[in-house]
PDB file of C-alpha atoms in Angstrom:
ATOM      1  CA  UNK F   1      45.108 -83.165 112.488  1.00 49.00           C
ATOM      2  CA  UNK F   2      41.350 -82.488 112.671  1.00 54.00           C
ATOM      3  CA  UNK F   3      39.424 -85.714 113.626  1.00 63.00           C
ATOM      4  CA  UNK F   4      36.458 -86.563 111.971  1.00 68.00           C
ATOM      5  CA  UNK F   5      33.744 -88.857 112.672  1.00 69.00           C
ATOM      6  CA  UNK F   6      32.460 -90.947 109.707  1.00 76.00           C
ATOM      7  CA  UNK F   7      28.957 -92.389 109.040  1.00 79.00           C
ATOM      8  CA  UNK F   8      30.161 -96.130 109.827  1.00 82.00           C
ATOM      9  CA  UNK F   9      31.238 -94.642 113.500  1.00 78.00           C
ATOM     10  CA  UNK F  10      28.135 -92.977 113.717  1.00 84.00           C
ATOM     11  CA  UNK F  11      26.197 -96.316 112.492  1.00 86.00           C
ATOM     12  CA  UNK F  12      28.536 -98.247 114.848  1.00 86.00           C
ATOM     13  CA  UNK F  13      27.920 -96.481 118.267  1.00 86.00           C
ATOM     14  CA  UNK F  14      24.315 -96.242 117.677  1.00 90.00           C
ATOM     15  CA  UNK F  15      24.253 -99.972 117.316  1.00 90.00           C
ATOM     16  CA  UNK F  16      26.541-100.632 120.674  1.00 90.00           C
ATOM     17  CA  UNK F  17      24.282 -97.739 122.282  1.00 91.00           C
ATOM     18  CA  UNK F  18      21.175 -99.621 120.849  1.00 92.00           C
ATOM     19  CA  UNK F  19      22.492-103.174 122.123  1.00 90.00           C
ATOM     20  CA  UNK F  20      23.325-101.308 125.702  1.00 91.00           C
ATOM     21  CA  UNK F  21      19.918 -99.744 125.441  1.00 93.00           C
ATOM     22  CA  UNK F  22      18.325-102.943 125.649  1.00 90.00           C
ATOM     23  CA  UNK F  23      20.868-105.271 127.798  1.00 89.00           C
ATOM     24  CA  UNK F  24      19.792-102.566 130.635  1.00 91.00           C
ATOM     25  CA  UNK F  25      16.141-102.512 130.106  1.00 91.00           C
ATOM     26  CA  UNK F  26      15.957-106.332 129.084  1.00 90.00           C
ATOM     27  CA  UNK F  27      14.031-106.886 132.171  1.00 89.00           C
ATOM     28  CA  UNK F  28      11.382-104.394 131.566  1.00 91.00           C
ATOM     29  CA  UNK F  29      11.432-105.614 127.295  1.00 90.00           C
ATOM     30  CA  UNK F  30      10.491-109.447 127.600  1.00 90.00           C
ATOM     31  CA  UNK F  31       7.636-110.389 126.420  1.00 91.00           C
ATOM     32  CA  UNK F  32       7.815-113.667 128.744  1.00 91.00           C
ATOM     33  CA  UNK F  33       8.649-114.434 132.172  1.00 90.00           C
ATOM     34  CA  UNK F  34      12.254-115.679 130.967  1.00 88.00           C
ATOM     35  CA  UNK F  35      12.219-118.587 133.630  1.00 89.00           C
ATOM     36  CA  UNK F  36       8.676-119.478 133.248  1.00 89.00           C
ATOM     37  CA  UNK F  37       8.273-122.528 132.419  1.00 88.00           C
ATOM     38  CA  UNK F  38       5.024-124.344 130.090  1.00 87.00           C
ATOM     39  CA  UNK F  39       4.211-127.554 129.628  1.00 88.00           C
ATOM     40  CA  UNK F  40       2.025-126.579 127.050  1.00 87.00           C
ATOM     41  CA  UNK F  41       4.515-124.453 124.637  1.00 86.00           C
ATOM     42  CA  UNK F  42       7.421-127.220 124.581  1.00 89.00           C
ATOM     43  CA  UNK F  43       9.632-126.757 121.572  1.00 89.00           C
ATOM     44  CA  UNK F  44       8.105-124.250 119.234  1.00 89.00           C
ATOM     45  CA  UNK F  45       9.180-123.165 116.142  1.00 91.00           C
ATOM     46  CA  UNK F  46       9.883-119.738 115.984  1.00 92.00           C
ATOM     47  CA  UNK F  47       6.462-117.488 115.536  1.00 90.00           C
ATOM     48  CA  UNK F  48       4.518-114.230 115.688  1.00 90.00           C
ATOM     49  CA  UNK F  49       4.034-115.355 119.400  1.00 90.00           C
ATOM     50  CA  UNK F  50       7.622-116.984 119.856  1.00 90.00           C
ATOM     51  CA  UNK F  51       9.611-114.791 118.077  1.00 92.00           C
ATOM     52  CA  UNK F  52      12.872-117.060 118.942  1.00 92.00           C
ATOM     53  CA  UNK F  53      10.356-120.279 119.511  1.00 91.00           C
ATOM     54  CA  UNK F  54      10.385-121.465 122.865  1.00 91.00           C
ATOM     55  CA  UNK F  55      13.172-124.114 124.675  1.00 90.00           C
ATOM     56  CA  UNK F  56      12.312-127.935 126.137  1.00 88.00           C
ATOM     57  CA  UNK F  57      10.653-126.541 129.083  1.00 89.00           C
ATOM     58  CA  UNK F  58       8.556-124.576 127.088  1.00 90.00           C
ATOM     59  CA  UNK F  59      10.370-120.774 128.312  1.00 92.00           C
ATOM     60  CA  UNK F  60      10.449-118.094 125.143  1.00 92.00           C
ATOM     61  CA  UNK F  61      13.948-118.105 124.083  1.00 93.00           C
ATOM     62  CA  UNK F  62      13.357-114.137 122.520  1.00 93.00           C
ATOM     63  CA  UNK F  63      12.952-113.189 126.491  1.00 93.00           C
ATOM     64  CA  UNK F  64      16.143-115.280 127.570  1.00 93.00           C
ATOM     65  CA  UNK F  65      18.508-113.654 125.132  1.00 93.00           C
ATOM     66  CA  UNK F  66      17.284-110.471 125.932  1.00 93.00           C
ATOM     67  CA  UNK F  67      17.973-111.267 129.921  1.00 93.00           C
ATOM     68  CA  UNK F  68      21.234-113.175 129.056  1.00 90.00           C
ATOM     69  CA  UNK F  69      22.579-109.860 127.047  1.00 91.00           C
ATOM     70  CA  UNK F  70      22.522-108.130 130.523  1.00 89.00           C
ATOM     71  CA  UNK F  71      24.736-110.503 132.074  1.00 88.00           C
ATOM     72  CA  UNK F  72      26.992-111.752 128.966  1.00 89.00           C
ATOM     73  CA  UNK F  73      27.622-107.741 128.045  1.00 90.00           C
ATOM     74  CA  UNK F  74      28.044-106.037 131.462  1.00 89.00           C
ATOM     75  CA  UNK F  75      29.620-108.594 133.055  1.00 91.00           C
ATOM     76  CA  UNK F  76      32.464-108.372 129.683  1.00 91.00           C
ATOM     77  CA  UNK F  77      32.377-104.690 130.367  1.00 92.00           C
ATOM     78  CA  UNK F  78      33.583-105.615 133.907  1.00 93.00           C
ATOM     79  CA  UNK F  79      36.034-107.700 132.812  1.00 94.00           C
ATOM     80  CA  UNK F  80      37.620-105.015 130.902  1.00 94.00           C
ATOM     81  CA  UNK F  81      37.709-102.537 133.741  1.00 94.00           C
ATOM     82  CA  UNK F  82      39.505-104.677 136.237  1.00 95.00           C
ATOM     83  CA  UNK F  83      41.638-106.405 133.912  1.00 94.00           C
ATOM     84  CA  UNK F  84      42.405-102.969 132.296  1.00 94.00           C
ATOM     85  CA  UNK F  85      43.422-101.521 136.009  1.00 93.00           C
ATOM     86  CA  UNK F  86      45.565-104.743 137.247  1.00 94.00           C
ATOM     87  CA  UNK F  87      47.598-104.456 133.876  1.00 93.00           C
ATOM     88  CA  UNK F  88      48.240-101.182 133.489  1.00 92.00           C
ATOM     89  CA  UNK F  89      49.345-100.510 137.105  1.00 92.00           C
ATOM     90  CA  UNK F  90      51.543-103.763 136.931  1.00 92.00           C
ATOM     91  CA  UNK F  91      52.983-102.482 133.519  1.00 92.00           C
ATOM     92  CA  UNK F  92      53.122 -98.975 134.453  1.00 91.00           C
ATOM     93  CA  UNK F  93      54.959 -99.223 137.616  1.00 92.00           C
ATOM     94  CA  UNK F  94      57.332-102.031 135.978  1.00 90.00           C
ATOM     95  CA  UNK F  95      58.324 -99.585 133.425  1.00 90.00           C
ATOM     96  CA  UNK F  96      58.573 -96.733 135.206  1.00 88.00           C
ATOM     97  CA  UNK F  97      60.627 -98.389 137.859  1.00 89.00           C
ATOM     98  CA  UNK F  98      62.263-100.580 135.700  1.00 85.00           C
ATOM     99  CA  UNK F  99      65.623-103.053 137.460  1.00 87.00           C
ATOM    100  CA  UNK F 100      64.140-105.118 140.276  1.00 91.00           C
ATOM    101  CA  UNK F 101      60.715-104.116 139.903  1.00 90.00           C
ATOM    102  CA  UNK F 102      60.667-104.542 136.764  1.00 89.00           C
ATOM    103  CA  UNK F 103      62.433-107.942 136.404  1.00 92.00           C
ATOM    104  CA  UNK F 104      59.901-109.448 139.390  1.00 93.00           C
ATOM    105  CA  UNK F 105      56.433-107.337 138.033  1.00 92.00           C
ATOM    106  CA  UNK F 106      56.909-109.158 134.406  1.00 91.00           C
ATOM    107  CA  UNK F 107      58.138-112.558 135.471  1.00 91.00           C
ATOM    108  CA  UNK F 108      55.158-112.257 137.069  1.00 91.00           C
ATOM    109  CA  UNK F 109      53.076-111.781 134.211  1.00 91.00           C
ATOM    110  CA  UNK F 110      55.546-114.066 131.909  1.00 90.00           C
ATOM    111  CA  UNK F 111      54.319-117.203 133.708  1.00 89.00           C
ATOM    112  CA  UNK F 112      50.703-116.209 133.180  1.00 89.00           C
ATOM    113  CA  UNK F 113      51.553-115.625 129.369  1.00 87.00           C
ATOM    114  CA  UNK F 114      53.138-119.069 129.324  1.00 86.00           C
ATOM    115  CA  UNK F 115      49.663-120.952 129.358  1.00 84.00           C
ATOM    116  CA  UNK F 116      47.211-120.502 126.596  1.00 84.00           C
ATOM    117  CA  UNK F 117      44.268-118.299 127.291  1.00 83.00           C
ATOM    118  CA  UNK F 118      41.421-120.957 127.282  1.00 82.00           C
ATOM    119  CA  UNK F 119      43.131-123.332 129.152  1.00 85.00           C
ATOM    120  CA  UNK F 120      44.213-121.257 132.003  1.00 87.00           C
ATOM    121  CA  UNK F 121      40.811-119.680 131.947  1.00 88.00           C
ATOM    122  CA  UNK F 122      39.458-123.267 132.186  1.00 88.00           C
ATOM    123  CA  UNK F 123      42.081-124.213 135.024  1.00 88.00           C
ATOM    124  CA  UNK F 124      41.139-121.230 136.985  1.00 89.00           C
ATOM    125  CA  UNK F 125      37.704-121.415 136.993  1.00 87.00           C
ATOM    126  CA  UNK F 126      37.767-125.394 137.557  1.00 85.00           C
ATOM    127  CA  UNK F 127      39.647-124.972 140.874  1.00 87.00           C
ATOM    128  CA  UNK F 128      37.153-121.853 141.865  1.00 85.00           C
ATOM    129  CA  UNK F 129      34.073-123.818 141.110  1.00 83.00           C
ATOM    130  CA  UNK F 130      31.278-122.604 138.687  1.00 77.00           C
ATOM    131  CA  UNK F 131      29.477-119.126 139.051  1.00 85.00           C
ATOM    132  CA  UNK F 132      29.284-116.029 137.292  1.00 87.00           C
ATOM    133  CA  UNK F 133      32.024-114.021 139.459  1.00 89.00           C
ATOM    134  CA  UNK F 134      34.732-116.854 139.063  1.00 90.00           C
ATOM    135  CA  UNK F 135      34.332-117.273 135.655  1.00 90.00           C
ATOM    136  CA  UNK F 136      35.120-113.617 135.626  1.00 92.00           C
ATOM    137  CA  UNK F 137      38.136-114.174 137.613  1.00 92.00           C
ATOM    138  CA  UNK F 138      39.247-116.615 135.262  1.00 91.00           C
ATOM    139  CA  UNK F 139      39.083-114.677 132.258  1.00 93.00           C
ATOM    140  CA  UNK F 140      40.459-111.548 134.640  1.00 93.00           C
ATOM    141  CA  UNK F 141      43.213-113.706 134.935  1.00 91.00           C
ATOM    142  CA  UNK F 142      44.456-114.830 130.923  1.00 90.00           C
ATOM    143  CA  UNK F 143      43.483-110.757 130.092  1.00 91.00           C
ATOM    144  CA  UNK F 144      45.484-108.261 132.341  1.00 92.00           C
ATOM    145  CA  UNK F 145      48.847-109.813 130.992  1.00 92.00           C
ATOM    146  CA  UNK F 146      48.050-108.174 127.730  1.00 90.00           C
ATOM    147  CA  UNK F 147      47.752-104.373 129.361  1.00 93.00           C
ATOM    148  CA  UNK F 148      50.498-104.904 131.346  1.00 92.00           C
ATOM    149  CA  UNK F 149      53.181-105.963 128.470  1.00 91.00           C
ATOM    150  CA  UNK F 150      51.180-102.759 126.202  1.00 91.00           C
ATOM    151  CA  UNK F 151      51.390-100.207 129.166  1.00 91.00           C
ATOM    152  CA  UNK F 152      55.156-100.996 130.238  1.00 91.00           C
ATOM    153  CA  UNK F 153      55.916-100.363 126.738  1.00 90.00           C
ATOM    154  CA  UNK F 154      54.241 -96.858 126.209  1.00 89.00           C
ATOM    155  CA  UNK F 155      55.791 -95.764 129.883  1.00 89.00           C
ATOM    156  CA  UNK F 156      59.315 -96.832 128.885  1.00 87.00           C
ATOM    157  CA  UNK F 157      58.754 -94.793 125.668  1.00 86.00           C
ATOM    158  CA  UNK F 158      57.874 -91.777 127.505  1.00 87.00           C
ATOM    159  CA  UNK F 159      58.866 -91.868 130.989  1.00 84.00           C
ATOM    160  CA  UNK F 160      62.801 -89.648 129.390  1.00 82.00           C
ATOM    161  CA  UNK F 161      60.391 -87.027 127.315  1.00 84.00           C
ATOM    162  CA  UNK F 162      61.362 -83.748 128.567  1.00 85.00           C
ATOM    163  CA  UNK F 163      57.928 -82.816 129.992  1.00 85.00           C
ATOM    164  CA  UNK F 164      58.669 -86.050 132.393  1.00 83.00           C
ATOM    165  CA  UNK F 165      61.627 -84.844 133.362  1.00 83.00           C
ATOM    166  CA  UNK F 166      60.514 -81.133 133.629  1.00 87.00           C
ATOM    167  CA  UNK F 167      57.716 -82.717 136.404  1.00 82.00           C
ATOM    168  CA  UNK F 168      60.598 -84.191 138.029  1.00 84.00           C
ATOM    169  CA  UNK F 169      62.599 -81.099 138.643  1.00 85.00           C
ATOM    170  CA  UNK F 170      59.403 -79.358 139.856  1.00 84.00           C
ATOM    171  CA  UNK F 171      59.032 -81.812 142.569  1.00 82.00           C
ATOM    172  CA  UNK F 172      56.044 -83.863 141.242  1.00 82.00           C
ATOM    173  CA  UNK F 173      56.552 -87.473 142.957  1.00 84.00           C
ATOM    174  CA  UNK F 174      56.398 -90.399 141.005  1.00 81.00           C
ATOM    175  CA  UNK F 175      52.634 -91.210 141.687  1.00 83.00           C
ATOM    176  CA  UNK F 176      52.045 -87.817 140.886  1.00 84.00           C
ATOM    177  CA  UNK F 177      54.001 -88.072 137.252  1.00 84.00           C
ATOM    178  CA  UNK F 178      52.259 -91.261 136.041  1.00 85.00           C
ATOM    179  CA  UNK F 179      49.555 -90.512 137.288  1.00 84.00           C
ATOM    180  CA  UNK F 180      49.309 -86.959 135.283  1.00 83.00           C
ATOM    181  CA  UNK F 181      51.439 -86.763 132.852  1.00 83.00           C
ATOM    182  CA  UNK F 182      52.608 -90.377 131.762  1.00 85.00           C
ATOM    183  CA  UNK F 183      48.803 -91.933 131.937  1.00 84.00           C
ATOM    184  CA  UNK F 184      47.146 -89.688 129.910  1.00 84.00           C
ATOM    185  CA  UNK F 185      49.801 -90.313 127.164  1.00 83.00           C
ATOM    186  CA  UNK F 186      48.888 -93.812 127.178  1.00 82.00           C
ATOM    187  CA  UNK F 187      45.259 -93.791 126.860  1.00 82.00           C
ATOM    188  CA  UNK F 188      44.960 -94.031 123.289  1.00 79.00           C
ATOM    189  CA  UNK F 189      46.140 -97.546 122.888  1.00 85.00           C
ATOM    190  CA  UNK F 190      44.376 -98.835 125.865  1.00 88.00           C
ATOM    191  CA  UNK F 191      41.272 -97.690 124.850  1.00 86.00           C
ATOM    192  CA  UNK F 192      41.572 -99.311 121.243  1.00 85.00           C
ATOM    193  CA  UNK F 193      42.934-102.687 122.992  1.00 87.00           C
ATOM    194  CA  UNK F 194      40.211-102.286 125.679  1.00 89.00           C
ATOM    195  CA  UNK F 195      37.320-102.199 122.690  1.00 87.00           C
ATOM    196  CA  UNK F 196      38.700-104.479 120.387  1.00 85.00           C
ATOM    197  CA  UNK F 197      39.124-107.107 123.702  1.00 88.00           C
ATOM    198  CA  UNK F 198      35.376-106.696 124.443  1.00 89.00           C
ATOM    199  CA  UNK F 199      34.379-109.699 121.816  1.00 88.00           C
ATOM    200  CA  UNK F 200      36.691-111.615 123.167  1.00 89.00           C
ATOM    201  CA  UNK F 201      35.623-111.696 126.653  1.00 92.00           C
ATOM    202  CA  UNK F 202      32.407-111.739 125.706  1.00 91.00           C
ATOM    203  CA  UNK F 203      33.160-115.060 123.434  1.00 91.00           C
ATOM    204  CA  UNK F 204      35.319-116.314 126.504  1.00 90.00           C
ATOM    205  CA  UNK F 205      32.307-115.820 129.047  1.00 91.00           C
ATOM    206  CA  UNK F 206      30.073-117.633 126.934  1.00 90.00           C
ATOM    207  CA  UNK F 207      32.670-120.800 126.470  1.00 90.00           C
ATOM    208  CA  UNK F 208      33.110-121.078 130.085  1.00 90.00           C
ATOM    209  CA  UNK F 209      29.556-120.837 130.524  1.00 90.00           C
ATOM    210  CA  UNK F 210      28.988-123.475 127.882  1.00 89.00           C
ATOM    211  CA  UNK F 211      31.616-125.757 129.413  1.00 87.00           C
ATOM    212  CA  UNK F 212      29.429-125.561 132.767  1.00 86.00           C
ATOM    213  CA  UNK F 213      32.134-123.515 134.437  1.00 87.00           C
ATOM    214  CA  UNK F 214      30.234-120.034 134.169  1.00 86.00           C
ATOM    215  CA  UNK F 215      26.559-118.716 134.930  1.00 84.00           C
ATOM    216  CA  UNK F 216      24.831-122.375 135.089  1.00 81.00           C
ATOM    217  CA  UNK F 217      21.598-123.302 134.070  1.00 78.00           C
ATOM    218  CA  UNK F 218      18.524-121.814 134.687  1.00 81.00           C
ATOM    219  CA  UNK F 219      20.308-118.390 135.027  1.00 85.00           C
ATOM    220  CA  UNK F 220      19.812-116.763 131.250  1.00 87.00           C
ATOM    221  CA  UNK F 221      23.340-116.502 129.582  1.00 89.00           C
ATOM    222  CA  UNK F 222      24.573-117.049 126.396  1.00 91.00           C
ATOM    223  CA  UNK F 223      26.737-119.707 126.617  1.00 90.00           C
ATOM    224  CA  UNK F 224      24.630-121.725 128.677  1.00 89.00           C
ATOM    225  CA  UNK F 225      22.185-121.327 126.717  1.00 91.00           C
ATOM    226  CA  UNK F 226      24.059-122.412 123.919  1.00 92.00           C
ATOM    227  CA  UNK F 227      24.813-125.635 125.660  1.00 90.00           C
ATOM    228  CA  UNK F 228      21.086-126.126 126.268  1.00 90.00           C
ATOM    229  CA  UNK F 229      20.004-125.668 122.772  1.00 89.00           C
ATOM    230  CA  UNK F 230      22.583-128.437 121.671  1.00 89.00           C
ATOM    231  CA  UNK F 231      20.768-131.048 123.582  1.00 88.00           C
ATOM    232  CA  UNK F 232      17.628-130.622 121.524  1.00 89.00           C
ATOM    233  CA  UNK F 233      19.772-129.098 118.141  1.00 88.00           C
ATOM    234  CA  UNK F 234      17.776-131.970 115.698  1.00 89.00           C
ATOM    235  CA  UNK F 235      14.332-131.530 117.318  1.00 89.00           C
ATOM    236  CA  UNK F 236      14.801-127.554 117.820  1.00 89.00           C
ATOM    237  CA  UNK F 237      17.495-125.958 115.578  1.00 92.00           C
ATOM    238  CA  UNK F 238      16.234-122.027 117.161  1.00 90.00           C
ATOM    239  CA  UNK F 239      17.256-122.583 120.238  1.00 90.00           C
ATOM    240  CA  UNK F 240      20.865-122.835 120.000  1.00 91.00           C
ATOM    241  CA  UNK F 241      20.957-120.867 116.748  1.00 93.00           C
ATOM    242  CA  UNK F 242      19.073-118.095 117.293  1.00 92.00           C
ATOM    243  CA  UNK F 243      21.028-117.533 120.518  1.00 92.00           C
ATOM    244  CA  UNK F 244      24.418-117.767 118.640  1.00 93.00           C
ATOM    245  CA  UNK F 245      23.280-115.905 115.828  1.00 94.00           C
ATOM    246  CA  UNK F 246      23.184-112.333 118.377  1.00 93.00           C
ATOM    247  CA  UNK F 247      26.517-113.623 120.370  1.00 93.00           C
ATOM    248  CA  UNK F 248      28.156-113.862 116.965  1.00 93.00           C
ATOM    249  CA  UNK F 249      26.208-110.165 115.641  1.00 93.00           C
ATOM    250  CA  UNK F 250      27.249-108.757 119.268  1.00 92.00           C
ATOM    251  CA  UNK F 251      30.728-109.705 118.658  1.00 91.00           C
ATOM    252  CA  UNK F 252      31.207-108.275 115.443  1.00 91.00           C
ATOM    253  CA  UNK F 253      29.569-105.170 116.345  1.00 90.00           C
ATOM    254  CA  UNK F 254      32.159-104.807 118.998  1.00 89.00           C
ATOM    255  CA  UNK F 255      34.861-105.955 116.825  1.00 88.00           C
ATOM    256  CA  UNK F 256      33.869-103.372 114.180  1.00 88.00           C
ATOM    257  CA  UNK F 257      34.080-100.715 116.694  1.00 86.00           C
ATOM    258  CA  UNK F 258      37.130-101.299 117.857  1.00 81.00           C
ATOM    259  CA  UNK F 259      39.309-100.809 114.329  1.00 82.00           C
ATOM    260  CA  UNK F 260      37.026 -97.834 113.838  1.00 81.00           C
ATOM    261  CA  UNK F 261      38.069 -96.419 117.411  1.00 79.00           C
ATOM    262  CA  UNK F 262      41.604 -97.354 116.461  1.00 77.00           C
ATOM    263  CA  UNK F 263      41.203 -95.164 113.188  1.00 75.00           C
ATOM    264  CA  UNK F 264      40.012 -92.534 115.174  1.00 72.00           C
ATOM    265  CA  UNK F 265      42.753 -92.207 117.617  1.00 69.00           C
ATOM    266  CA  UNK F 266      45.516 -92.490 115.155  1.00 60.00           C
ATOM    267  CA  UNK F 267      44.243 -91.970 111.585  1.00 49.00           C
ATOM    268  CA  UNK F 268      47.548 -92.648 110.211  1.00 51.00           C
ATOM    269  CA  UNK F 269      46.967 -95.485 110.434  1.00 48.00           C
ATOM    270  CA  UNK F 270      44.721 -96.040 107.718  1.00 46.00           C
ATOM    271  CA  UNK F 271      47.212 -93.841 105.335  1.00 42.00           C
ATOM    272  CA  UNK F 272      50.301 -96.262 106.060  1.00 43.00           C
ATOM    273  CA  UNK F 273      51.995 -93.223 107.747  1.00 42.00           C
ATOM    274  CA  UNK F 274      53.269 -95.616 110.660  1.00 39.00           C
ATOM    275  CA  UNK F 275      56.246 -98.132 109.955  1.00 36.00           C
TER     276      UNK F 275
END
């Protein structure tokens, strides 16, 4: 079936390529030093000068979103990648294995599915200390389960298709037949999981951050930020707002794209085709 790209995709990926756009050139964007402090610009409202008003030291919130967007996004998009890799080599060998290997690889990943996400995020980066790359080895941790259960699935399905065993009898060797022929079978899922998990990391970095176990304070990030703003929420409503108001935009955007990738991939879905 022909695949066709429709105007919300098109409206979609020029908004993620937009919000990319500027989390890479944020430094070169700000109107403001984003750690430059002023005693003299304390707490104001939002203006033609200010465009997100300014935070209690006086340093133009505007230019710290636009800094924090490089770390909240790219460091998600990192996230992803690894997580994405650790899972589906865990879940791909597992199923292709299967017995022993099997049995071990996904006890494995059973005991980090038996704690909730946030918590074991929370545990993990609590033992590791604060920072940006152990909150990202928290997160690492509560995500790659999910790739790992989704990939040892889709290899199980297809590892006894005739093509499989037609590389077999050729002599391919296993690392040879996932992979090239089972991996690329795969992709389609993991790239619609991998989108749609992008808010979620980014949402997780942020609550880590604003717990004090993430990027701490004065590095620009979201949820830091966030946690900043709260202290002065009655005298300055913009500072926490206007920094949750583009984490919760962000998010959706990425959400969005995600059930539109899905309905790309497999537009069945959207017709009910699939049980």
């Amino acid at each position: 079936m022909k695949r066709t790209v429709t105007r919300i995709q098109v409206f979609l990926l020029t908004s993620i390529g937009i919000v990319l756009l500027i989390s890479v050139l944020a430094p070169y964007l700000v109107p403001y030093d984003a750690y430059d402090t002023n005693p003299d610009a304390i707490l104001q409202a939002p203006s033609a000068t200010h465009w997100f008003g300014t935070d209690n030291f006086g340093r133009d919130v505007f230019s710290r979103v636009l800094i924090g967007s490089t770390t909240s996004i790219f460091a998600s998009f990192a996230i992803i990648v690894i997580a994405t890799i650790i899972g589906c080599m865990v879940g791909m060998i597992g199923g292709y294995y299967g017995g022993r290997v099997d049995a071990i690889l996904m006890r494995i990943t059973d005991i980090f599915l038996a704690f909730p996400d946030l918590l074991l995020a929370i545990a993990v980066a609590g033992v590791l200390g604060g920072g940006l790359v152990n909150a990202m080895v928290a997160i690492i941790a509560t995500t790659w389960t999910q790739y790992a259960r989704l990939s040892r699935s889709l290899v199980q399905d297809i590892k006894n298709e005739t093509f499989v065993k037609a590389a077999k009898i050729s002599g391919a060797t296993n690392g040879e037949i996932l992979l090239h022929h089972i991996l690329p079978n795969t992709w389609g899922l993991i790239i619609v999981t991998a989108v749609l998990h992008i808010s979620t990391v980014v949402m997780g970095l942020a609550g880590l951050s604003f717990l004090g176990l993430g990027v701490r304070v004065p590095d620009a990030e979201w949820g830091s930020m966030i946690s900043e703003g709260l202290k002065v929420l009655y005298q300055a409503p913009w500072v926490a707002l206007s920094t949750s108001l583009v984490l919760v935009i962000v998010m959706m955007l990425f959400n969005a794209l995600g059930d539109q990738v899905r309905d790309y991939l497999d537009p069945k879905t959207n017709r009910g085709e699939r049980p």
